[in-house]
């Protein structure tokens, strides 16, 4: 993300399902509260200092 931020390139959020299915175990990113993928992406971007644009691939089943 840092490279994209420095270059001013947008980041496309997607592929999470591919990542999860490639793993043999579950990844729990929850903490008892629901949060949308877009809100999570914004929170992560803020934490890592990403200043670029975040996009979502609406052609994928989970956007």
GROMACS .gro file of C-alpha atoms in nm:
model
   63
    1UNK     CA    1   0.000   0.000   0.000
    2UNK     CA    2   0.286   0.235   0.073
    3UNK     CA    3   0.411   0.213  -0.285
    4UNK     CA    4   0.062   0.282  -0.419
    5UNK     CA    5   0.021   0.575  -0.180
    6UNK     CA    6   0.351   0.733  -0.284
    7UNK     CA    7   0.261   0.695  -0.651
    8UNK     CA    8  -0.096   0.821  -0.597
    9UNK     CA    9  -0.240   0.500  -0.741
   10UNK     CA   10  -0.580   0.363  -0.635
   11UNK     CA   11  -0.601   0.040  -0.437
   12UNK     CA   12  -0.865  -0.213  -0.541
   13UNK     CA   13  -1.006  -0.414  -0.252
   14UNK     CA   14  -1.078  -0.768  -0.360
   15UNK     CA   15  -0.950  -1.119  -0.359
   16UNK     CA   16  -1.018  -1.182   0.010
   17UNK     CA   17  -1.214  -1.497  -0.070
   18UNK     CA   18  -0.929  -1.628  -0.284
   19UNK     CA   19  -0.691  -1.564   0.005
   20UNK     CA   20  -0.916  -1.739   0.256
   21UNK     CA   21  -0.975  -2.045   0.036
   22UNK     CA   22  -0.600  -2.081  -0.020
   23UNK     CA   23  -0.546  -2.117   0.354
   24UNK     CA   24  -0.594  -2.437   0.551
   25UNK     CA   25  -0.728  -2.259   0.861
   26UNK     CA   26  -0.963  -1.972   0.939
   27UNK     CA   27  -0.858  -1.611   0.983
   28UNK     CA   28  -1.066  -1.427   1.242
   29UNK     CA   29  -1.052  -1.051   1.197
   30UNK     CA   30  -1.364  -0.987   1.403
   31UNK     CA   31  -1.390  -0.864   1.757
   32UNK     CA   32  -1.760  -0.899   1.836
   33UNK     CA   33  -1.885  -0.606   1.628
   34UNK     CA   34  -1.994  -0.602   1.266
   35UNK     CA   35  -1.801  -0.375   1.031
   36UNK     CA   36  -1.840  -0.333   0.657
   37UNK     CA   37  -1.554  -0.419   0.423
   38UNK     CA   38  -1.537  -0.056   0.311
   39UNK     CA   39  -1.513   0.070   0.671
   40UNK     CA   40  -1.245  -0.190   0.744
   41UNK     CA   41  -1.049  -0.087   0.434
   42UNK     CA   42  -1.063   0.279   0.543
   43UNK     CA   43  -0.950   0.192   0.897
   44UNK     CA   44  -0.656  -0.011   0.765
   45UNK     CA   45  -0.563   0.268   0.523
   46UNK     CA   46  -0.564   0.519   0.809
   47UNK     CA   47  -0.351   0.295   1.031
   48UNK     CA   48  -0.086   0.239   0.764
   49UNK     CA   49  -0.097   0.600   0.641
   50UNK     CA   50  -0.236   0.521   0.296
   51UNK     CA   51  -0.355   0.843   0.130
   52UNK     CA   52  -0.463   0.703  -0.208
   53UNK     CA   53  -0.803   0.605  -0.341
   54UNK     CA   54  -0.971   0.279  -0.235
   55UNK     CA   55  -1.190   0.107  -0.493
   56UNK     CA   56  -1.413  -0.198  -0.490
   57UNK     CA   57  -1.461  -0.447  -0.774
   58UNK     CA   58  -1.839  -0.468  -0.813
   59UNK     CA   59  -1.800  -0.746  -1.071
   60UNK     CA   60  -1.691  -0.983  -0.795
   61UNK     CA   61  -1.960  -1.152  -0.579
   62UNK     CA   62  -1.853  -0.974  -0.261
   63UNK     CA   63  -1.747  -0.648  -0.429
   0.00000   0.00000   0.00000
